[in-house]
Tab-separated table of C-alpha atoms in Angstrom:
chain	number	residue	atom	x	y	z
A	110	MET	CA	-10.140	-2.385	-66.144
A	111	LYS	CA	-12.433	-3.232	-63.228
A	112	LYS	CA	-10.474	-6.394	-62.389
A	113	LYS	CA	-7.272	-4.380	-62.149
A	114	TRP	CA	-8.455	-2.222	-59.222
A	115	LYS	CA	-10.541	-4.763	-57.292
A	116	ILE	CA	-7.540	-6.522	-55.717
A	117	PRO	CA	-5.831	-3.314	-54.454
A	118	LEU	CA	-9.189	-2.066	-53.152
A	119	PHE	CA	-9.858	-5.273	-51.199
A	120	THR	CA	-6.294	-5.188	-49.905
A	121	THR	CA	-6.715	-1.593	-48.786
A	122	ILE	CA	-9.965	-2.414	-46.993
A	123	ALA	CA	-8.312	-5.378	-45.251
A	124	ILE	CA	-5.400	-3.187	-44.135
A	125	LEU	CA	-7.779	-0.534	-42.808
A	126	LEU	CA	-9.776	-3.162	-40.935
A	127	LEU	CA	-6.645	-4.620	-39.370
A	128	ALA	CA	-5.403	-1.143	-38.451
A	129	GLY	CA	-8.767	-0.373	-36.889
A	130	LEU	CA	-8.692	-3.575	-34.855
A	131	GLY	CA	-5.132	-2.800	-33.741
A	132	ALA	CA	-6.112	0.695	-32.679
A	133	ALA	CA	-9.133	-0.662	-30.806
A	134	THR	CA	-6.908	-3.157	-28.987
A	135	LEU	CA	-4.451	-0.451	-27.998
A	136	LEU	CA	-7.313	1.746	-26.811
A	137	LYS	CA	-8.768	-1.126	-24.814
A	138	GLU	CA	-5.413	-1.815	-23.107
A	139	LYS	CA	-4.705	1.854	-22.321
A	140	ILE	CA	-4.770	2.579	-18.585
A	141	PRO	CA	-7.250	5.400	-17.887
A	142	PRO	CA	-5.736	8.346	-16.000
A	143	ASN	CA	-6.310	8.747	-12.283
A	144	ASP	CA	-7.143	11.994	-10.549
A	145	ILE	CA	-4.295	13.426	-8.441
A	146	SER	CA	-6.357	12.647	-5.335
A	147	VAL	CA	-6.255	8.875	-5.971
A	148	THR	CA	-4.166	7.097	-3.315
A	149	GLY	CA	-3.573	3.350	-3.409
A	150	ASN	CA	-3.762	2.491	0.303
A	151	THR	CA	-3.546	4.041	3.741
A	152	ALA	CA	-0.218	4.809	5.383
A	153	GLY	CA	-1.084	2.636	8.358
A	154	ASN	CA	-1.740	-0.405	6.189
A	155	LEU	CA	1.358	0.081	4.037
A	156	ASN	CA	3.587	0.590	7.081
A	157	ASN	CA	2.243	-2.784	8.215
A	158	HIS	CA	3.232	-4.456	4.916
A	159	GLY	CA	0.074	-3.502	2.985
A	160	LEU	CA	-1.668	-6.849	3.485
A	161	PHE	CA	-5.180	-5.392	3.110
A	162	ALA	CA	-6.595	-2.653	0.876
A	163	GLU	CA	-10.196	-1.593	0.309
A	164	SER	CA	-11.902	0.177	-2.582
A	165	GLY	CA	-15.236	0.109	-4.383
A	166	GLY	CA	-16.913	-2.170	-1.860
A	167	LYS	CA	-14.195	-4.834	-2.049
A	168	VAL	CA	-11.325	-5.796	0.226
A	169	TYR	CA	-8.130	-7.101	-1.416
A	170	PHE	CA	-5.861	-9.043	0.892
A	171	SER	CA	-2.882	-11.335	1.230
A	172	ASN	CA	-4.281	-14.662	2.429
A	173	ALA	CA	-1.971	-15.961	5.165
A	174	LEU	CA	-3.623	-19.388	4.984
A	175	ASP	CA	-2.658	-19.693	1.315
A	176	GLY	CA	0.975	-18.585	1.302
A	177	GLY	CA	0.100	-14.905	1.075
A	178	CYS	CA	-1.652	-15.204	-2.305
A	179	LEU	CA	-3.825	-12.286	-3.381
A	180	TYR	CA	-7.568	-12.637	-2.688
A	181	SER	CA	-10.631	-10.413	-2.700
A	182	MET	CA	-13.732	-10.470	-0.512
A	183	ASN	CA	-16.583	-8.291	0.657
A	184	PRO	CA	-15.910	-6.116	3.721
A	185	ASP	CA	-18.060	-8.505	5.803
A	186	GLU	CA	-15.708	-11.391	4.876
A	187	THR	CA	-18.002	-13.092	2.356
A	188	GLY	CA	-17.550	-13.736	-1.363
A	189	TYR	CA	-13.950	-14.899	-1.504
A	190	ALA	CA	-12.080	-15.007	-4.817
A	191	LYS	CA	-8.462	-15.975	-5.433
A	192	LEU	CA	-6.676	-13.552	-7.753
A	193	ASN	CA	-3.143	-14.969	-8.040
A	194	SER	CA	-0.946	-17.813	-6.812
A	195	THR	CA	2.038	-15.871	-5.461
A	196	MET	CA	2.830	-14.144	-2.181
A	197	THR	CA	1.648	-10.545	-2.423
A	198	ASN	CA	2.014	-7.447	-0.248
A	199	SER	CA	2.087	-3.645	-0.521
A	200	ILE	CA	-1.382	-3.869	-2.081
A	201	ASN	CA	-2.697	-0.709	-3.777
A	202	VAL	CA	-5.997	-0.046	-5.559
A	203	GLY	CA	-6.689	2.718	-8.069
A	204	GLY	CA	-9.472	2.931	-10.647
A	205	ASN	CA	-10.016	-0.491	-12.201
A	206	TYR	CA	-6.574	-1.833	-11.332
A	207	LEU	CA	-4.567	-3.384	-8.521
A	208	TYR	CA	-0.892	-2.602	-7.958
A	209	TYR	CA	1.225	-4.737	-5.651
A	210	TYR	CA	4.576	-6.306	-4.926
A	211	MET	CA	4.713	-10.012	-5.730
A	212	ASP	CA	7.421	-12.524	-4.792
A	213	ASN	CA	7.287	-16.334	-4.788
A	214	ALA	CA	10.712	-16.714	-3.117
A	215	ALA	CA	9.174	-17.377	0.305
A	216	GLY	CA	7.400	-20.586	-0.543
A	217	GLY	CA	5.517	-22.814	-2.904
A	218	ALA	CA	6.281	-26.057	-4.635
A	219	GLY	CA	6.250	-27.463	-8.146
A	220	VAL	CA	7.353	-26.291	-11.563
A	221	GLY	CA	5.800	-22.835	-11.114
A	222	TYR	CA	8.224	-22.062	-8.304
A	223	ALA	CA	11.396	-23.245	-10.056
A	224	ILE	CA	11.989	-19.709	-11.331
A	225	ARG	CA	11.616	-16.771	-8.957
A	226	THR	CA	8.834	-14.393	-9.930
A	227	TYR	CA	9.006	-11.012	-8.259
A	228	GLY	CA	8.557	-7.304	-8.849
A	229	VAL	CA	6.054	-4.469	-9.005
A	230	TYR	CA	2.892	-5.718	-10.714
A	231	ARG	CA	-0.397	-4.424	-12.057
A	232	SER	CA	-3.562	-6.418	-12.725
A	233	LYS	CA	-7.261	-5.876	-13.210
A	234	LEU	CA	-9.457	-6.029	-10.131
A	235	ASP	CA	-10.310	-9.674	-10.808
A	236	GLY	CA	-6.616	-10.584	-11.004
A	237	SER	CA	-6.553	-10.987	-14.781
A	238	GLY	CA	-4.140	-9.224	-17.122
A	239	SER	CA	-1.254	-9.357	-14.656
A	240	GLN	CA	1.794	-7.442	-15.918
A	241	CYS	CA	5.185	-6.768	-14.338
A	242	LEU	CA	5.944	-3.044	-14.293
A	243	ASP	CA	9.437	-3.352	-12.815
A	244	ARG	CA	11.359	-6.574	-12.181
A	245	THR	CA	12.972	-5.438	-8.958
A	246	ALA	CA	12.789	-5.727	-5.190
A	247	ALA	CA	10.473	-3.055	-3.810
A	248	ILE	CA	10.195	-2.386	-0.091
A	249	THR	CA	7.185	-0.045	0.113
A	250	MET	CA	5.074	1.313	-2.738
A	251	GLN	CA	2.235	3.814	-2.958
A	252	LEU	CA	-0.039	4.787	-5.849
A	253	SER	CA	-0.448	8.550	-6.187
A	254	GLY	CA	-2.487	9.660	-9.170
A	255	ASP	CA	-0.967	8.099	-12.289
A	256	TYR	CA	2.324	7.078	-10.691
A	257	ILE	CA	3.549	4.385	-8.356
A	258	TYR	CA	6.220	5.688	-5.992
A	259	TYR	CA	8.384	2.977	-4.503
A	260	GLN	CA	11.607	2.119	-2.693
A	261	ARG	CA	13.576	0.256	-5.343
A	262	TYR	CA	16.372	-2.049	-4.206
A	263	ASP	CA	19.178	-3.824	-6.048
A	264	ASN	CA	22.601	-5.118	-5.022
A	265	LYS	CA	24.437	-2.429	-6.985
A	266	ASN	CA	22.613	0.796	-6.120
A	267	PHE	CA	20.921	-0.412	-2.936
A	268	THR	CA	17.740	1.494	-1.991
A	269	LYS	CA	16.722	4.440	-4.168
A	270	PHE	CA	13.408	6.233	-4.554
A	271	TYR	CA	11.692	5.696	-7.914
A	272	LYS	CA	8.416	6.260	-9.665
A	273	ILE	CA	6.798	4.581	-12.653
A	274	LYS	CA	3.564	5.385	-14.459
A	275	THR	CA	0.656	2.977	-14.183
A	276	ASP	CA	0.990	2.138	-17.897
A	277	LYS	CA	4.660	1.150	-17.333
A	278	SER	CA	6.076	4.302	-18.925
A	279	GLY	CA	7.986	7.194	-17.405
A	280	GLN	CA	10.154	5.269	-14.954
A	281	GLN	CA	12.701	7.512	-13.272
A	282	GLN	CA	14.660	7.931	-10.087
A	283	VAL	CA	13.099	10.655	-7.971
A	284	SER	CA	15.688	10.866	-5.208
A	285	ASP	CA	18.812	9.255	-3.767
A	286	LEU	CA	17.167	9.509	-0.361
A	287	ILE	CA	15.490	6.522	1.280
A	288	ILE	CA	11.930	7.842	1.208
A	289	ASN	CA	8.967	5.902	2.578
A	290	PRO	CA	5.997	6.832	0.318
A	291	ALA	CA	3.326	5.194	2.503
A	292	SER	CA	1.731	8.422	3.757
A	293	CYS	CA	0.077	10.208	0.840
A	294	TYR	CA	-2.815	12.638	0.634
A	295	ASN	CA	-4.068	14.491	-2.429
A	296	GLY	CA	-0.783	14.136	-4.294
A	297	THR	CA	1.497	14.990	-1.362
A	298	ILE	CA	3.735	12.342	0.201
A	299	TYR	CA	4.734	12.940	3.832
A	300	PHE	CA	7.897	11.230	5.044
A	301	ASN	CA	10.588	11.491	7.691
A	302	GLY	CA	14.228	12.169	6.948
A	303	THR	CA	16.680	9.277	7.151
A	304	GLU	CA	20.046	10.815	6.294
A	305	THR	CA	20.993	13.820	8.480
A	306	ASP	CA	17.785	14.272	10.479
A	307	HIS	CA	14.313	12.861	11.111
A	308	TYR	CA	12.357	16.000	10.172
A	309	LEU	CA	8.912	15.797	8.615
A	310	TYR	CA	9.151	16.428	4.862
A	311	ALA	CA	6.631	16.587	2.039
A	312	LEU	CA	7.032	15.665	-1.615
A	313	ASP	CA	4.738	17.369	-4.122
A	314	THR	CA	4.098	14.654	-6.714
A	315	THR	CA	3.061	17.189	-9.367
A	316	THR	CA	6.645	18.502	-9.468
A	317	ASP	CA	8.560	15.960	-7.327
A	318	THR	CA	9.923	18.812	-5.218
A	319	ILE	CA	10.657	18.274	-1.508
A	320	TYR	CA	10.155	20.796	1.289
A	321	THR	CA	10.387	20.779	5.095
A	322	VAL	CA	7.137	20.723	7.065
A	323	TYR	CA	8.229	20.328	10.696
A	324	GLN	CA	11.691	20.148	12.267
A	325	GLY	CA	10.937	17.353	14.702
A	326	ASN	CA	12.527	13.973	15.350
A	327	LEU	CA	9.926	11.510	14.191
A	328	TRP	CA	9.254	8.186	12.490
A	329	TYR	CA	6.377	6.672	10.483
A	330	PRO	CA	4.442	9.892	9.758
A	331	THR	CA	0.815	9.092	8.932
A	332	TYR	CA	-1.582	11.655	7.474
A	333	HIS	CA	-5.182	11.651	8.705
A	334	ASN	CA	-7.664	14.545	8.618
A	335	ASN	CA	-5.098	17.376	8.632
A	336	TYR	CA	-2.955	15.713	11.302
A	337	ILE	CA	0.332	13.853	11.016
A	338	TYR	CA	0.483	10.998	13.534
A	339	PHE	CA	4.017	9.881	14.317
A	340	LEU	CA	6.405	8.121	16.679
A	341	ASP	CA	8.409	10.578	18.791
A	342	VAL	CA	11.955	9.183	18.521
A	343	PRO	CA	13.735	10.974	21.409
A	344	ALA	CA	10.794	10.353	23.777
A	345	ASP	CA	11.061	6.540	23.577
A	346	TYR	CA	8.821	6.283	20.504
A	347	ARG	CA	5.666	7.528	22.165
A	348	LEU	CA	2.775	8.296	19.793
A	349	CYS	CA	2.029	11.953	19.030
A	350	ARG	CA	0.255	13.974	16.396
A	351	TYR	CA	1.222	17.207	14.643
A	352	SER	CA	-1.442	19.620	13.409
A	353	LEU	CA	-0.886	20.869	9.874
A	354	TYR	CA	-3.424	23.583	10.675
A	355	ASP	CA	-1.761	25.317	13.638
A	356	ASN	CA	1.659	23.574	13.874
A	357	THR	CA	1.055	22.210	17.383
A	358	VAL	CA	2.050	18.794	18.776
A	359	GLU	CA	-0.090	16.640	21.071
A	360	ILE	CA	1.151	13.643	23.073
A	361	LEU	CA	-1.359	10.809	22.654
A	362	THR	CA	0.283	8.163	24.837
A	363	ASN	CA	3.485	7.806	26.824
A	364	ASP	CA	3.618	4.090	25.979
A	365	ARG	CA	6.511	3.020	23.789
A	366	VAL	CA	4.902	2.048	20.480
A	367	ASP	CA	6.238	-0.533	18.023
A	368	THR	CA	3.682	-0.055	15.233
A	369	PHE	CA	0.334	1.668	14.766
A	370	ASN	CA	-2.514	2.278	12.347
A	371	VAL	CA	-4.962	5.190	12.285
A	372	GLY	CA	-8.622	4.525	11.478
A	373	ASP	CA	-11.646	6.789	11.291
A	374	TYR	CA	-12.347	6.641	15.035
A	375	TYR	CA	-9.513	4.705	16.687
A	376	ILE	CA	-5.753	4.378	16.652
A	377	TYR	CA	-4.620	0.776	16.915
A	378	TYR	CA	-1.114	0.310	18.291
A	379	GLN	CA	1.272	-2.234	19.761
A	380	LYS	CA	2.383	-1.242	23.253
A	381	ASN	CA	6.004	-2.203	23.856
A	382	SER	CA	6.558	-3.362	27.420
A	383	SER	CA	8.831	-5.935	29.044
A	384	THR	CA	6.083	-6.853	31.519
A	385	GLU	CA	2.729	-5.882	29.954
A	386	PRO	CA	2.957	-5.834	26.138
A	387	ALA	CA	-0.433	-5.538	24.451
A	388	LEU	CA	-2.290	-4.584	21.324
A	389	MET	CA	-4.180	-1.417	22.244
A	390	ARG	CA	-6.589	1.053	20.763
A	391	MET	CA	-7.529	4.605	21.743
A	392	GLY	CA	-9.421	7.580	20.368
A	393	LEU	CA	-7.793	9.752	17.730
A	394	ASP	CA	-7.016	12.309	20.453
A	395	GLY	CA	-5.481	9.685	22.739
A	396	SER	CA	-8.573	9.275	24.888
A	397	ASN	CA	-9.939	6.044	26.382
A	398	PRO	CA	-7.083	3.600	25.774
A	399	GLU	CA	-8.178	-0.036	26.007
A	400	THR	CA	-6.514	-3.411	25.622
A	401	ILE	CA	-7.487	-5.629	22.685
A	402	MET	CA	-5.157	-8.566	23.432
A	403	ASP	CA	-2.218	-9.085	25.753
A	404	GLY	CA	1.048	-9.986	24.042
A	405	ASN	CA	3.150	-8.847	21.088
A	406	PHE	CA	1.419	-8.308	17.747
A	407	GLU	CA	2.294	-6.926	14.322
A	408	ASN	CA	0.917	-6.278	10.810
A	409	ILE	CA	-2.031	-4.162	11.984
A	410	ASN	CA	-4.211	-3.596	8.904
A	411	LEU	CA	-7.585	-1.827	8.920
A	412	THR	CA	-10.611	-2.013	6.627
A	413	SER	CA	-14.006	-0.331	7.019
A	414	THR	CA	-15.247	-3.319	9.018
A	415	TYR	CA	-12.362	-5.078	10.767
A	416	ALA	CA	-8.928	-4.584	12.252
A	417	TYR	CA	-6.562	-7.447	11.352
A	418	PHE	CA	-3.323	-8.423	13.113
A	419	ASN	CA	-1.147	-11.403	13.973
A	420	ALA	CA	1.045	-12.435	16.881
A	421	PHE	CA	4.691	-11.574	16.447
A	422	GLY	CA	6.432	-14.511	14.775
A	423	ASP	CA	3.190	-16.237	13.731
A	424	GLU	CA	2.008	-14.777	10.420
A	425	THR	CA	-0.363	-17.656	9.638
A	426	THR	CA	-2.836	-17.081	12.477
A	427	VAL	CA	-4.552	-13.771	11.737
A	428	TYR	CA	-6.911	-12.232	14.281
A	429	HIS	CA	-9.650	-9.716	13.668
A	430	THR	CA	-11.948	-7.486	15.699
A	431	PRO	CA	-14.615	-4.957	14.639
A	432	VAL	CA	-12.691	-1.835	13.692
A	433	ASN	CA	-15.147	0.611	15.248
A	434	GLY	CA	-17.484	-1.462	17.444
A	435	PRO	CA	-16.969	-3.246	20.755
A	436	ILE	CA	-13.843	-5.384	20.971
A	437	ASP	CA	-14.606	-8.968	19.930
A	438	VAL	CA	-11.451	-10.807	18.896
A	439	GLY	CA	-11.709	-13.888	16.691
A	440	ILE	CA	-9.534	-15.757	14.201
A	441	PHE	CA	-9.830	-14.758	10.553
A	442	THR	CA	-10.321	-17.969	8.550
A	443	PRO	CA	-10.771	-17.119	4.865
A	444	GLU	CA	-11.382	-19.892	2.367
A	445	VAL	CA	-8.441	-21.351	0.460
A	446	LEU	CA	-9.316	-21.543	-3.228
A	447	LYS	CA	-7.755	-22.561	-6.504
A	448	ALA	CA	-6.736	-19.629	-8.690
A	449	SER	CA	-9.548	-18.562	-10.991
A	450	LYS	CA	-7.278	-16.539	-13.288
């Protein structure tokens, strides 16, 4: 009799062990939830293509000297590590994961580039475990809590506003409107209208409802410390800020501005001028404007230590200057490494 039940018992134990291992694997691969306050990157960085993002004492960046591949480093530009081998932008960080747009269409050689690899991706902070969340063209993307909000583009539906959960579930279209999700604070996305007006709107990501904040005519709204910094469209794109506290507007500069980024102490911006174009910076209230470099520059990205930018039309040569200290412009020359993952 004993021999008759030994085989089923061993089989049952084996099944239970395998089930336990499977459950442990699923638990290990589950993406932990983020608090609603988690935001993947600053509006200023994402509006400048999201080439740098900082979190947990690390800077994640698109290395212009290596075809835009994803790297990490310390804020003082030491400790380089290569995380992937494909051009990356719209970099977001949340919890123990990176979220970014990846596309090898712009360059590369060899068998790995024979097939185009592109889409919204997630990986661990060391670049391992890379997974495509949506095989699509994405213009701008922002992590808010447990969801990535992004401008999804295809040749049939053109640009629509979508969201997808960090674990790849729950994908849905949020709006037919062309919404730029770059500016996000505590679960609220601030954006300007693009269809019938350029008002300032807000999207509550807990309900995905949209409401009007300010009936202005503005572009590139950027939240920072209870202010919305923006380009004033009818006033030749001068830089202003709107107070969410008392609903007042301040003019920060009468210069025509092409692009800008708001840091903790300075606003960095490109002054548009036919005779004296320059990369500038000024205080958050518009005080003490000063020239960083004469000429036309773009892709202004800020970290806790440096401001990064490149000359218009030359994305390979990246300059940097201390983000808060005295101006001291140099060329950013990160190492070029073989992929470790």
